[in-house]
């Protein structure tokens, strides 16, 4: 059996409150392999974003074990976490995290800053802008983009390094149906190149894209039959 790209075992995450800790994740078990297209389905506030942040090493679990490509991550240094995030993970956030006064091109190429060889990726960046319909916005300031254009720029940025793990949080939440279809087509291309994908959404139209779908129920995951 192949080693999972990501393996979550009994993952818990709680947040302090004035009274008692608020438990958001309560024993998540999930194996994610190359080529998987996993949908995390549920309404706002159910824990989807919290789980994605743990998968991206932007947060740490309150309990349980998370392995990345067979390597235990609980003792990773922050430097190690940042390196893996920069080189192995692409993530589309609900909050765009763009530099508003920088151009579309500059925002896209920020991911290349710490790489020794970037020339081949410049052509890839140009093609990505074409695919997401932003080639004619290349020199425009990010603050002047519409919500849907910002979303598409974030998707291109996440795809730029062809990550082994691709995470997306409501990736079509700001898009009309035509552009949402284009995004699903782009994501399928990411999957066929070998990435493991996890997409959090409340939109059932993503079910057709999925290899597995899970619903949140009281901090745990229940698989939905396709």
JSON list of C-alpha atoms in Angstrom, two decimals:
[
{"chain": "A", "resi": 1, "resn": "UNK", "atom": "CA", "xyz": [0.00, 0.00, 0.00]},
{"chain": "A", "resi": 2, "resn": "UNK", "atom": "CA", "xyz": [1.30, 3.46, -0.85]},
{"chain": "A", "resi": 3, "resn": "UNK", "atom": "CA", "xyz": [2.09, 5.96, 1.89]},
{"chain": "A", "resi": 4, "resn": "UNK", "atom": "CA", "xyz": [-0.64, 8.63, 2.15]},
{"chain": "A", "resi": 5, "resn": "UNK", "atom": "CA", "xyz": [0.25, 12.18, 1.24]},
{"chain": "A", "resi": 6, "resn": "UNK", "atom": "CA", "xyz": [-1.51, 13.15, 4.46]},
{"chain": "A", "resi": 7, "resn": "UNK", "atom": "CA", "xyz": [-2.72, 10.89, 7.25]},
{"chain": "A", "resi": 8, "resn": "UNK", "atom": "CA", "xyz": [-4.90, 12.28, 10.05]},
{"chain": "A", "resi": 9, "resn": "UNK", "atom": "CA", "xyz": [-5.38, 10.08, 13.12]},
{"chain": "A", "resi": 10, "resn": "UNK", "atom": "CA", "xyz": [-7.86, 11.03, 15.88]},
{"chain": "A", "resi": 11, "resn": "UNK", "atom": "CA", "xyz": [-7.33, 14.73, 15.18]},
{"chain": "A", "resi": 12, "resn": "UNK", "atom": "CA", "xyz": [-8.87, 17.11, 17.70]},
{"chain": "A", "resi": 13, "resn": "UNK", "atom": "CA", "xyz": [-8.99, 20.89, 17.81]},
{"chain": "A", "resi": 14, "resn": "UNK", "atom": "CA", "xyz": [-10.45, 22.98, 20.62]},
{"chain": "A", "resi": 15, "resn": "UNK", "atom": "CA", "xyz": [-10.46, 26.73, 21.20]},
{"chain": "A", "resi": 16, "resn": "UNK", "atom": "CA", "xyz": [-10.51, 28.43, 24.62]},
{"chain": "A", "resi": 17, "resn": "UNK", "atom": "CA", "xyz": [-13.56, 30.38, 25.74]},
{"chain": "A", "resi": 18, "resn": "UNK", "atom": "CA", "xyz": [-14.43, 32.16, 28.99]},
{"chain": "A", "resi": 19, "resn": "UNK", "atom": "CA", "xyz": [-16.25, 29.07, 30.22]},
{"chain": "A", "resi": 20, "resn": "UNK", "atom": "CA", "xyz": [-14.97, 25.80, 28.78]},
{"chain": "A", "resi": 21, "resn": "UNK", "atom": "CA", "xyz": [-13.02, 24.99, 25.58]},
{"chain": "A", "resi": 22, "resn": "UNK", "atom": "CA", "xyz": [-15.09, 24.90, 22.40]},
{"chain": "A", "resi": 23, "resn": "UNK", "atom": "CA", "xyz": [-14.39, 21.61, 20.64]},
{"chain": "A", "resi": 24, "resn": "UNK", "atom": "CA", "xyz": [-14.52, 22.02, 16.84]},
{"chain": "A", "resi": 25, "resn": "UNK", "atom": "CA", "xyz": [-12.86, 18.78, 15.69]},
{"chain": "A", "resi": 26, "resn": "UNK", "atom": "CA", "xyz": [-13.50, 15.65, 17.70]},
{"chain": "A", "resi": 27, "resn": "UNK", "atom": "CA", "xyz": [-11.44, 12.68, 16.50]},
{"chain": "A", "resi": 28, "resn": "UNK", "atom": "CA", "xyz": [-10.94, 13.08, 12.73]},
{"chain": "A", "resi": 29, "resn": "UNK", "atom": "CA", "xyz": [-9.51, 10.04, 10.91]},
{"chain": "A", "resi": 30, "resn": "UNK", "atom": "CA", "xyz": [-8.68, 10.55, 7.23]},
{"chain": "A", "resi": 31, "resn": "UNK", "atom": "CA", "xyz": [-6.12, 9.23, 4.74]},
{"chain": "A", "resi": 32, "resn": "UNK", "atom": "CA", "xyz": [-5.43, 11.38, 1.67]},
{"chain": "A", "resi": 33, "resn": "UNK", "atom": "CA", "xyz": [-3.58, 9.80, -1.25]},
{"chain": "A", "resi": 34, "resn": "UNK", "atom": "CA", "xyz": [-2.17, 11.08, -4.53]},
{"chain": "A", "resi": 35, "resn": "UNK", "atom": "CA", "xyz": [-5.03, 11.55, -6.99]},
{"chain": "A", "resi": 36, "resn": "UNK", "atom": "CA", "xyz": [-7.72, 11.81, -4.31]},
{"chain": "A", "resi": 37, "resn": "UNK", "atom": "CA", "xyz": [-10.34, 14.52, -4.80]},
{"chain": "A", "resi": 38, "resn": "UNK", "atom": "CA", "xyz": [-11.94, 14.82, -1.38]},
{"chain": "A", "resi": 39, "resn": "UNK", "atom": "CA", "xyz": [-14.87, 17.10, -0.64]},
{"chain": "A", "resi": 40, "resn": "UNK", "atom": "CA", "xyz": [-15.51, 18.31, 2.92]},
{"chain": "A", "resi": 41, "resn": "UNK", "atom": "CA", "xyz": [-19.17, 19.27, 2.93]},
{"chain": "A", "resi": 42, "resn": "UNK", "atom": "CA", "xyz": [-21.08, 21.30, 5.47]},
{"chain": "A", "resi": 43, "resn": "UNK", "atom": "CA", "xyz": [-22.40, 24.73, 6.45]},
{"chain": "A", "resi": 44, "resn": "UNK", "atom": "CA", "xyz": [-20.34, 27.65, 7.71]},
{"chain": "A", "resi": 45, "resn": "UNK", "atom": "CA", "xyz": [-18.98, 27.09, 11.21]},
{"chain": "A", "resi": 46, "resn": "UNK", "atom": "CA", "xyz": [-18.91, 23.29, 11.09]},
{"chain": "A", "resi": 47, "resn": "UNK", "atom": "CA", "xyz": [-15.10, 23.00, 11.13]},
{"chain": "A", "resi": 48, "resn": "UNK", "atom": "CA", "xyz": [-14.14, 22.83, 7.44]},
{"chain": "A", "resi": 49, "resn": "UNK", "atom": "CA", "xyz": [-11.75, 25.78, 7.52]},
{"chain": "A", "resi": 50, "resn": "UNK", "atom": "CA", "xyz": [-10.24, 24.67, 10.83]},
{"chain": "A", "resi": 51, "resn": "UNK", "atom": "CA", "xyz": [-9.42, 21.28, 9.34]},
{"chain": "A", "resi": 52, "resn": "UNK", "atom": "CA", "xyz": [-7.91, 22.80, 6.19]},
{"chain": "A", "resi": 53, "resn": "UNK", "atom": "CA", "xyz": [-5.67, 25.05, 8.30]},
{"chain": "A", "resi": 54, "resn": "UNK", "atom": "CA", "xyz": [-4.37, 21.98, 10.14]},
{"chain": "A", "resi": 55, "resn": "UNK", "atom": "CA", "xyz": [-3.69, 20.24, 6.82]},
{"chain": "A", "resi": 56, "resn": "UNK", "atom": "CA", "xyz": [-1.75, 23.29, 5.61]},
{"chain": "A", "resi": 57, "resn": "UNK", "atom": "CA", "xyz": [0.29, 23.45, 8.84]},
{"chain": "A", "resi": 58, "resn": "UNK", "atom": "CA", "xyz": [-1.06, 26.91, 9.58]},
{"chain": "A", "resi": 59, "resn": "UNK", "atom": "CA", "xyz": [-2.32, 25.56, 12.92]},
{"chain": "A", "resi": 60, "resn": "UNK", "atom": "CA", "xyz": [-1.62, 22.58, 15.14]},
{"chain": "A", "resi": 61, "resn": "UNK", "atom": "CA", "xyz": [-4.10, 20.05, 16.53]},
{"chain": "A", "resi": 62, "resn": "UNK", "atom": "CA", "xyz": [-5.04, 19.90, 20.19]},
{"chain": "A", "resi": 63, "resn": "UNK", "atom": "CA", "xyz": [-4.72, 16.14, 20.03]},
{"chain": "A", "resi": 64, "resn": "UNK", "atom": "CA", "xyz": [-4.07, 13.29, 17.62]},
{"chain": "A", "resi": 65, "resn": "UNK", "atom": "CA", "xyz": [-1.37, 12.66, 15.03]},
{"chain": "A", "resi": 66, "resn": "UNK", "atom": "CA", "xyz": [-0.88, 14.18, 11.58]},
{"chain": "A", "resi": 67, "resn": "UNK", "atom": "CA", "xyz": [1.65, 12.56, 9.21]},
{"chain": "A", "resi": 68, "resn": "UNK", "atom": "CA", "xyz": [2.88, 14.11, 5.95]},
{"chain": "A", "resi": 69, "resn": "UNK", "atom": "CA", "xyz": [4.22, 11.57, 3.44]},
{"chain": "A", "resi": 70, "resn": "UNK", "atom": "CA", "xyz": [4.96, 9.17, 6.28]},
{"chain": "A", "resi": 71, "resn": "UNK", "atom": "CA", "xyz": [6.71, 11.78, 8.43]},
{"chain": "A", "resi": 72, "resn": "UNK", "atom": "CA", "xyz": [5.31, 12.67, 11.84]},
{"chain": "A", "resi": 73, "resn": "UNK", "atom": "CA", "xyz": [4.76, 16.43, 12.05]},
{"chain": "A", "resi": 74, "resn": "UNK", "atom": "CA", "xyz": [4.16, 17.06, 15.76]},
{"chain": "A", "resi": 75, "resn": "UNK", "atom": "CA", "xyz": [7.82, 17.90, 16.40]},
{"chain": "A", "resi": 76, "resn": "UNK", "atom": "CA", "xyz": [8.38, 19.97, 13.27]},
{"chain": "A", "resi": 77, "resn": "UNK", "atom": "CA", "xyz": [10.02, 23.34, 13.72]},
{"chain": "A", "resi": 78, "resn": "UNK", "atom": "CA", "xyz": [8.25, 26.41, 12.35]},
{"chain": "A", "resi": 79, "resn": "UNK", "atom": "CA", "xyz": [10.97, 26.61, 9.69]},
{"chain": "A", "resi": 80, "resn": "UNK", "atom": "CA", "xyz": [10.15, 23.07, 8.55]},
{"chain": "A", "resi": 81, "resn": "UNK", "atom": "CA", "xyz": [6.43, 23.82, 8.49]},
{"chain": "A", "resi": 82, "resn": "UNK", "atom": "CA", "xyz": [6.99, 26.95, 6.40]},
{"chain": "A", "resi": 83, "resn": "UNK", "atom": "CA", "xyz": [9.23, 25.09, 3.93]},
{"chain": "A", "resi": 84, "resn": "UNK", "atom": "CA", "xyz": [6.69, 22.32, 3.37]},
{"chain": "A", "resi": 85, "resn": "UNK", "atom": "CA", "xyz": [3.91, 24.88, 3.01]},
{"chain": "A", "resi": 86, "resn": "UNK", "atom": "CA", "xyz": [5.92, 26.89, 0.46]},
{"chain": "A", "resi": 87, "resn": "UNK", "atom": "CA", "xyz": [7.11, 23.97, -1.67]},
{"chain": "A", "resi": 88, "resn": "UNK", "atom": "CA", "xyz": [4.49, 21.24, -1.35]},
{"chain": "A", "resi": 89, "resn": "UNK", "atom": "CA", "xyz": [1.11, 22.85, -0.64]},
{"chain": "A", "resi": 90, "resn": "UNK", "atom": "CA", "xyz": [-1.16, 25.06, -2.68]},
{"chain": "A", "resi": 91, "resn": "UNK", "atom": "CA", "xyz": [-4.07, 26.67, -0.85]},
{"chain": "A", "resi": 92, "resn": "UNK", "atom": "CA", "xyz": [-7.01, 28.79, -1.93]},
{"chain": "A", "resi": 93, "resn": "UNK", "atom": "CA", "xyz": [-8.29, 30.79, 1.04]},
{"chain": "A", "resi": 94, "resn": "UNK", "atom": "CA", "xyz": [-11.72, 32.35, 1.56]},
{"chain": "A", "resi": 95, "resn": "UNK", "atom": "CA", "xyz": [-9.85, 35.53, 2.48]},
{"chain": "A", "resi": 96, "resn": "UNK", "atom": "CA", "xyz": [-7.75, 36.27, -0.58]},
{"chain": "A", "resi": 97, "resn": "UNK", "atom": "CA", "xyz": [-4.51, 37.34, 1.17]},
{"chain": "A", "resi": 98, "resn": "UNK", "atom": "CA", "xyz": [-3.40, 39.41, -1.81]},
{"chain": "A", "resi": 99, "resn": "UNK", "atom": "CA", "xyz": [-1.14, 42.45, -1.70]},
{"chain": "A", "resi": 100, "resn": "UNK", "atom": "CA", "xyz": [-3.70, 45.06, -2.78]},
{"chain": "A", "resi": 101, "resn": "UNK", "atom": "CA", "xyz": [-1.29, 47.67, -4.15]},
{"chain": "A", "resi": 102, "resn": "UNK", "atom": "CA", "xyz": [0.81, 45.19, -6.13]},
{"chain": "A", "resi": 103, "resn": "UNK", "atom": "CA", "xyz": [0.02, 44.01, -9.62]},
{"chain": "A", "resi": 104, "resn": "UNK", "atom": "CA", "xyz": [-1.68, 40.76, -10.55]},
{"chain": "A", "resi": 105, "resn": "UNK", "atom": "CA", "xyz": [1.67, 39.52, -11.89]},
{"chain": "A", "resi": 106, "resn": "UNK", "atom": "CA", "xyz": [3.54, 40.41, -8.70]},
{"chain": "A", "resi": 107, "resn": "UNK", "atom": "CA", "xyz": [0.94, 38.68, -6.53]},
{"chain": "A", "resi": 108, "resn": "UNK", "atom": "CA", "xyz": [1.18, 35.55, -8.64]},
{"chain": "A", "resi": 109, "resn": "UNK", "atom": "CA", "xyz": [4.97, 35.46, -8.58]},
{"chain": "A", "resi": 110, "resn": "UNK", "atom": "CA", "xyz": [5.38, 35.92, -4.83]},
{"chain": "A", "resi": 111, "resn": "UNK", "atom": "CA", "xyz": [5.40, 32.12, -4.57]},
{"chain": "A", "resi": 112, "resn": "UNK", "atom": "CA", "xyz": [8.61, 32.01, -6.62]},
{"chain": "A", "resi": 113, "resn": "UNK", "atom": "CA", "xyz": [10.60, 34.32, -4.36]},
{"chain": "A", "resi": 114, "resn": "UNK", "atom": "CA", "xyz": [12.46, 31.62, -2.43]},
{"chain": "A", "resi": 115, "resn": "UNK", "atom": "CA", "xyz": [13.07, 29.17, -5.27]},
{"chain": "A", "resi": 116, "resn": "UNK", "atom": "CA", "xyz": [16.56, 28.87, -6.83]},
{"chain": "A", "resi": 117, "resn": "UNK", "atom": "CA", "xyz": [15.29, 28.26, -10.37]},
{"chain": "A", "resi": 118, "resn": "UNK", "atom": "CA", "xyz": [12.22, 30.17, -11.51]},
{"chain": "A", "resi": 119, "resn": "UNK", "atom": "CA", "xyz": [12.64, 30.68, -15.27]},
{"chain": "A", "resi": 120, "resn": "UNK", "atom": "CA", "xyz": [10.61, 27.60, -16.35]},
{"chain": "A", "resi": 121, "resn": "UNK", "atom": "CA", "xyz": [7.79, 28.64, -14.02]},
{"chain": "A", "resi": 122, "resn": "UNK", "atom": "CA", "xyz": [7.50, 32.09, -15.61]},
{"chain": "A", "resi": 123, "resn": "UNK", "atom": "CA", "xyz": [6.01, 30.54, -18.75]},
{"chain": "A", "resi": 124, "resn": "UNK", "atom": "CA", "xyz": [3.73, 28.43, -16.58]},
{"chain": "A", "resi": 125, "resn": "UNK", "atom": "CA", "xyz": [2.58, 31.60, -14.77]},
{"chain": "A", "resi": 126, "resn": "UNK", "atom": "CA", "xyz": [1.71, 33.21, -18.10]},
{"chain": "A", "resi": 127, "resn": "UNK", "atom": "CA", "xyz": [-0.35, 30.17, -19.12]},
{"chain": "A", "resi": 128, "resn": "UNK", "atom": "CA", "xyz": [-2.15, 30.11, -15.79]},
{"chain": "A", "resi": 129, "resn": "UNK", "atom": "CA", "xyz": [-3.22, 33.74, -16.17]},
{"chain": "A", "resi": 130, "resn": "UNK", "atom": "CA", "xyz": [-4.62, 32.83, -19.58]},
{"chain": "A", "resi": 131, "resn": "UNK", "atom": "CA", "xyz": [-6.51, 29.86, -18.15]},
{"chain": "A", "resi": 132, "resn": "UNK", "atom": "CA", "xyz": [-8.11, 31.88, -15.34]},
{"chain": "A", "resi": 133, "resn": "UNK", "atom": "CA", "xyz": [-8.98, 34.74, -17.68]},
{"chain": "A", "resi": 134, "resn": "UNK", "atom": "CA", "xyz": [-6.63, 37.35, -16.18]},
{"chain": "A", "resi": 135, "resn": "UNK", "atom": "CA", "xyz": [-3.99, 37.74, -18.88]},
{"chain": "A", "resi": 136, "resn": "UNK", "atom": "CA", "xyz": [-5.29, 41.20, -19.75]},
{"chain": "A", "resi": 137, "resn": "UNK", "atom": "CA", "xyz": [-5.16, 42.21, -16.04]},
{"chain": "A", "resi": 138, "resn": "UNK", "atom": "CA", "xyz": [-1.50, 41.29, -15.61]},
{"chain": "A", "resi": 139, "resn": "UNK", "atom": "CA", "xyz": [-0.29, 44.81, -14.79]},
{"chain": "A", "resi": 140, "resn": "UNK", "atom": "CA", "xyz": [-3.41, 45.91, -12.91]},
{"chain": "A", "resi": 141, "resn": "UNK", "atom": "CA", "xyz": [-3.34, 46.51, -9.16]},
{"chain": "A", "resi": 142, "resn": "UNK", "atom": "CA", "xyz": [-4.98, 43.65, -7.25]},
{"chain": "A", "resi": 143, "resn": "UNK", "atom": "CA", "xyz": [-7.17, 46.10, -5.33]},
{"chain": "A", "resi": 144, "resn": "UNK", "atom": "CA", "xyz": [-8.98, 46.98, -8.58]},
{"chain": "A", "resi": 145, "resn": "UNK", "atom": "CA", "xyz": [-10.06, 43.41, -9.28]},
{"chain": "A", "resi": 146, "resn": "UNK", "atom": "CA", "xyz": [-13.59, 42.21, -8.67]},
{"chain": "A", "resi": 147, "resn": "UNK", "atom": "CA", "xyz": [-14.23, 39.54, -6.03]},
{"chain": "A", "resi": 148, "resn": "UNK", "atom": "CA", "xyz": [-14.42, 36.85, -8.70]},
{"chain": "A", "resi": 149, "resn": "UNK", "atom": "CA", "xyz": [-11.18, 38.02, -10.33]},
{"chain": "A", "resi": 150, "resn": "UNK", "atom": "CA", "xyz": [-9.40, 37.98, -6.97]},
{"chain": "A", "resi": 151, "resn": "UNK", "atom": "CA", "xyz": [-10.65, 34.44, -6.42]},
{"chain": "A", "resi": 152, "resn": "UNK", "atom": "CA", "xyz": [-9.30, 33.35, -9.80]},
{"chain": "A", "resi": 153, "resn": "UNK", "atom": "CA", "xyz": [-5.93, 34.99, -9.07]},
{"chain": "A", "resi": 154, "resn": "UNK", "atom": "CA", "xyz": [-5.73, 33.07, -5.77]},
{"chain": "A", "resi": 155, "resn": "UNK", "atom": "CA", "xyz": [-6.47, 29.83, -7.62]},
{"chain": "A", "resi": 156, "resn": "UNK", "atom": "CA", "xyz": [-3.69, 30.53, -10.14]},
{"chain": "A", "resi": 157, "resn": "UNK", "atom": "CA", "xyz": [-1.27, 31.33, -7.31]},
{"chain": "A", "resi": 158, "resn": "UNK", "atom": "CA", "xyz": [-2.09, 28.05, -5.54]},
{"chain": "A", "resi": 159, "resn": "UNK", "atom": "CA", "xyz": [-1.56, 26.08, -8.77]},
{"chain": "A", "resi": 160, "resn": "UNK", "atom": "CA", "xyz": [1.72, 27.74, -9.75]},
{"chain": "A", "resi": 161, "resn": "UNK", "atom": "CA", "xyz": [4.18, 25.31, -8.13]},
{"chain": "A", "resi": 162, "resn": "UNK", "atom": "CA", "xyz": [2.13, 22.24, -9.09]},
{"chain": "A", "resi": 163, "resn": "UNK", "atom": "CA", "xyz": [1.78, 21.19, -5.41]},
{"chain": "A", "resi": 164, "resn": "UNK", "atom": "CA", "xyz": [1.57, 17.64, -4.15]},
{"chain": "A", "resi": 165, "resn": "UNK", "atom": "CA", "xyz": [-1.25, 18.71, -1.79]},
{"chain": "A", "resi": 166, "resn": "UNK", "atom": "CA", "xyz": [-3.89, 21.17, -2.99]},
{"chain": "A", "resi": 167, "resn": "UNK", "atom": "CA", "xyz": [-6.36, 22.64, -0.49]},
{"chain": "A", "resi": 168, "resn": "UNK", "atom": "CA", "xyz": [-9.26, 24.93, -1.34]},
{"chain": "A", "resi": 169, "resn": "UNK", "atom": "CA", "xyz": [-11.77, 26.67, 0.93]},
{"chain": "A", "resi": 170, "resn": "UNK", "atom": "CA", "xyz": [-15.01, 27.54, -0.92]},
{"chain": "A", "resi": 171, "resn": "UNK", "atom": "CA", "xyz": [-13.07, 28.07, -4.17]},
{"chain": "A", "resi": 172, "resn": "UNK", "atom": "CA", "xyz": [-16.13, 29.01, -6.24]},
{"chain": "A", "resi": 173, "resn": "UNK", "atom": "CA", "xyz": [-17.94, 31.02, -3.59]},
{"chain": "A", "resi": 174, "resn": "UNK", "atom": "CA", "xyz": [-17.46, 34.30, -5.46]},
{"chain": "A", "resi": 175, "resn": "UNK", "atom": "CA", "xyz": [-17.84, 32.96, -9.00]},
{"chain": "A", "resi": 176, "resn": "UNK", "atom": "CA", "xyz": [-20.73, 32.73, -11.44]},
{"chain": "A", "resi": 177, "resn": "UNK", "atom": "CA", "xyz": [-21.61, 29.32, -12.84]},
{"chain": "A", "resi": 178, "resn": "UNK", "atom": "CA", "xyz": [-19.56, 29.72, -16.04]},
{"chain": "A", "resi": 179, "resn": "UNK", "atom": "CA", "xyz": [-16.39, 30.60, -14.16]},
{"chain": "A", "resi": 180, "resn": "UNK", "atom": "CA", "xyz": [-17.12, 27.93, -11.52]},
{"chain": "A", "resi": 181, "resn": "UNK", "atom": "CA", "xyz": [-17.15, 25.34, -14.30]},
{"chain": "A", "resi": 182, "resn": "UNK", "atom": "CA", "xyz": [-13.78, 26.63, -15.53]},
{"chain": "A", "resi": 183, "resn": "UNK", "atom": "CA", "xyz": [-12.35, 26.30, -12.02]},
{"chain": "A", "resi": 184, "resn": "UNK", "atom": "CA", "xyz": [-13.54, 22.70, -11.72]},
{"chain": "A", "resi": 185, "resn": "UNK", "atom": "CA", "xyz": [-11.88, 21.98, -15.08]},
{"chain": "A", "resi": 186, "resn": "UNK", "atom": "CA", "xyz": [-8.62, 23.54, -13.85]},
{"chain": "A", "resi": 187, "resn": "UNK", "atom": "CA", "xyz": [-8.80, 21.53, -10.63]},
{"chain": "A", "resi": 188, "resn": "UNK", "atom": "CA", "xyz": [-9.26, 18.32, -12.60]},
{"chain": "A", "resi": 189, "resn": "UNK", "atom": "CA", "xyz": [-6.02, 19.14, -14.40]},
{"chain": "A", "resi": 190, "resn": "UNK", "atom": "CA", "xyz": [-4.26, 19.55, -11.04]},
{"chain": "A", "resi": 191, "resn": "UNK", "atom": "CA", "xyz": [-5.59, 16.15, -9.97]},
{"chain": "A", "resi": 192, "resn": "UNK", "atom": "CA", "xyz": [-4.52, 14.33, -13.13]},
{"chain": "A", "resi": 193, "resn": "UNK", "atom": "CA", "xyz": [-0.97, 15.63, -12.62]},
{"chain": "A", "resi": 194, "resn": "UNK", "atom": "CA", "xyz": [-0.93, 13.71, -9.33]},
{"chain": "A", "resi": 195, "resn": "UNK", "atom": "CA", "xyz": [-1.91, 16.15, -6.59]},
{"chain": "A", "resi": 196, "resn": "UNK", "atom": "CA", "xyz": [-3.96, 15.09, -3.60]},
{"chain": "A", "resi": 197, "resn": "UNK", "atom": "CA", "xyz": [-6.89, 17.51, -3.33]},
{"chain": "A", "resi": 198, "resn": "UNK", "atom": "CA", "xyz": [-9.17, 18.53, -0.47]},
{"chain": "A", "resi": 199, "resn": "UNK", "atom": "CA", "xyz": [-11.95, 21.03, -1.12]},
{"chain": "A", "resi": 200, "resn": "UNK", "atom": "CA", "xyz": [-14.20, 22.48, 1.57]},
{"chain": "A", "resi": 201, "resn": "UNK", "atom": "CA", "xyz": [-17.57, 23.63, 0.29]},
{"chain": "A", "resi": 202, "resn": "UNK", "atom": "CA", "xyz": [-21.29, 23.85, 0.97]},
{"chain": "A", "resi": 203, "resn": "UNK", "atom": "CA", "xyz": [-22.02, 23.47, -2.78]},
{"chain": "A", "resi": 204, "resn": "UNK", "atom": "CA", "xyz": [-23.26, 20.00, -3.78]},
{"chain": "A", "resi": 205, "resn": "UNK", "atom": "CA", "xyz": [-22.28, 20.63, -7.40]},
{"chain": "A", "resi": 206, "resn": "UNK", "atom": "CA", "xyz": [-18.74, 19.67, -6.39]},
{"chain": "A", "resi": 207, "resn": "UNK", "atom": "CA", "xyz": [-19.89, 16.11, -5.66]},
{"chain": "A", "resi": 208, "resn": "UNK", "atom": "CA", "xyz": [-19.51, 15.15, -9.34]},
{"chain": "A", "resi": 209, "resn": "UNK", "atom": "CA", "xyz": [-15.82, 16.14, -9.14]},
{"chain": "A", "resi": 210, "resn": "UNK", "atom": "CA", "xyz": [-15.09, 14.07, -6.04]},
{"chain": "A", "resi": 211, "resn": "UNK", "atom": "CA", "xyz": [-13.61, 10.64, -5.46]},
{"chain": "A", "resi": 212, "resn": "UNK", "atom": "CA", "xyz": [-14.88, 10.85, -1.85]},
{"chain": "A", "resi": 213, "resn": "UNK", "atom": "CA", "xyz": [-17.27, 13.17, -0.02]},
{"chain": "A", "resi": 214, "resn": "UNK", "atom": "CA", "xyz": [-17.43, 13.66, 3.76]},
{"chain": "A", "resi": 215, "resn": "UNK", "atom": "CA", "xyz": [-20.05, 15.50, 5.78]},
{"chain": "A", "resi": 216, "resn": "UNK", "atom": "CA", "xyz": [-19.26, 17.14, 9.11]},
{"chain": "A", "resi": 217, "resn": "UNK", "atom": "CA", "xyz": [-21.31, 15.85, 12.03]},
{"chain": "A", "resi": 218, "resn": "UNK", "atom": "CA", "xyz": [-20.51, 17.12, 15.55]},
{"chain": "A", "resi": 219, "resn": "UNK", "atom": "CA", "xyz": [-16.82, 17.54, 14.84]},
{"chain": "A", "resi": 220, "resn": "UNK", "atom": "CA", "xyz": [-16.41, 14.21, 13.04]},
{"chain": "A", "resi": 221, "resn": "UNK", "atom": "CA", "xyz": [-16.54, 13.13, 9.40]},
{"chain": "A", "resi": 222, "resn": "UNK", "atom": "CA", "xyz": [-19.17, 10.88, 7.86]},
{"chain": "A", "resi": 223, "resn": "UNK", "atom": "CA", "xyz": [-18.57, 9.59, 4.35]},
{"chain": "A", "resi": 224, "resn": "UNK", "atom": "CA", "xyz": [-21.39, 10.20, 1.88]},
{"chain": "A", "resi": 225, "resn": "UNK", "atom": "CA", "xyz": [-22.08, 7.51, -0.73]},
{"chain": "A", "resi": 226, "resn": "UNK", "atom": "CA", "xyz": [-21.65, 8.78, -4.31]}
]
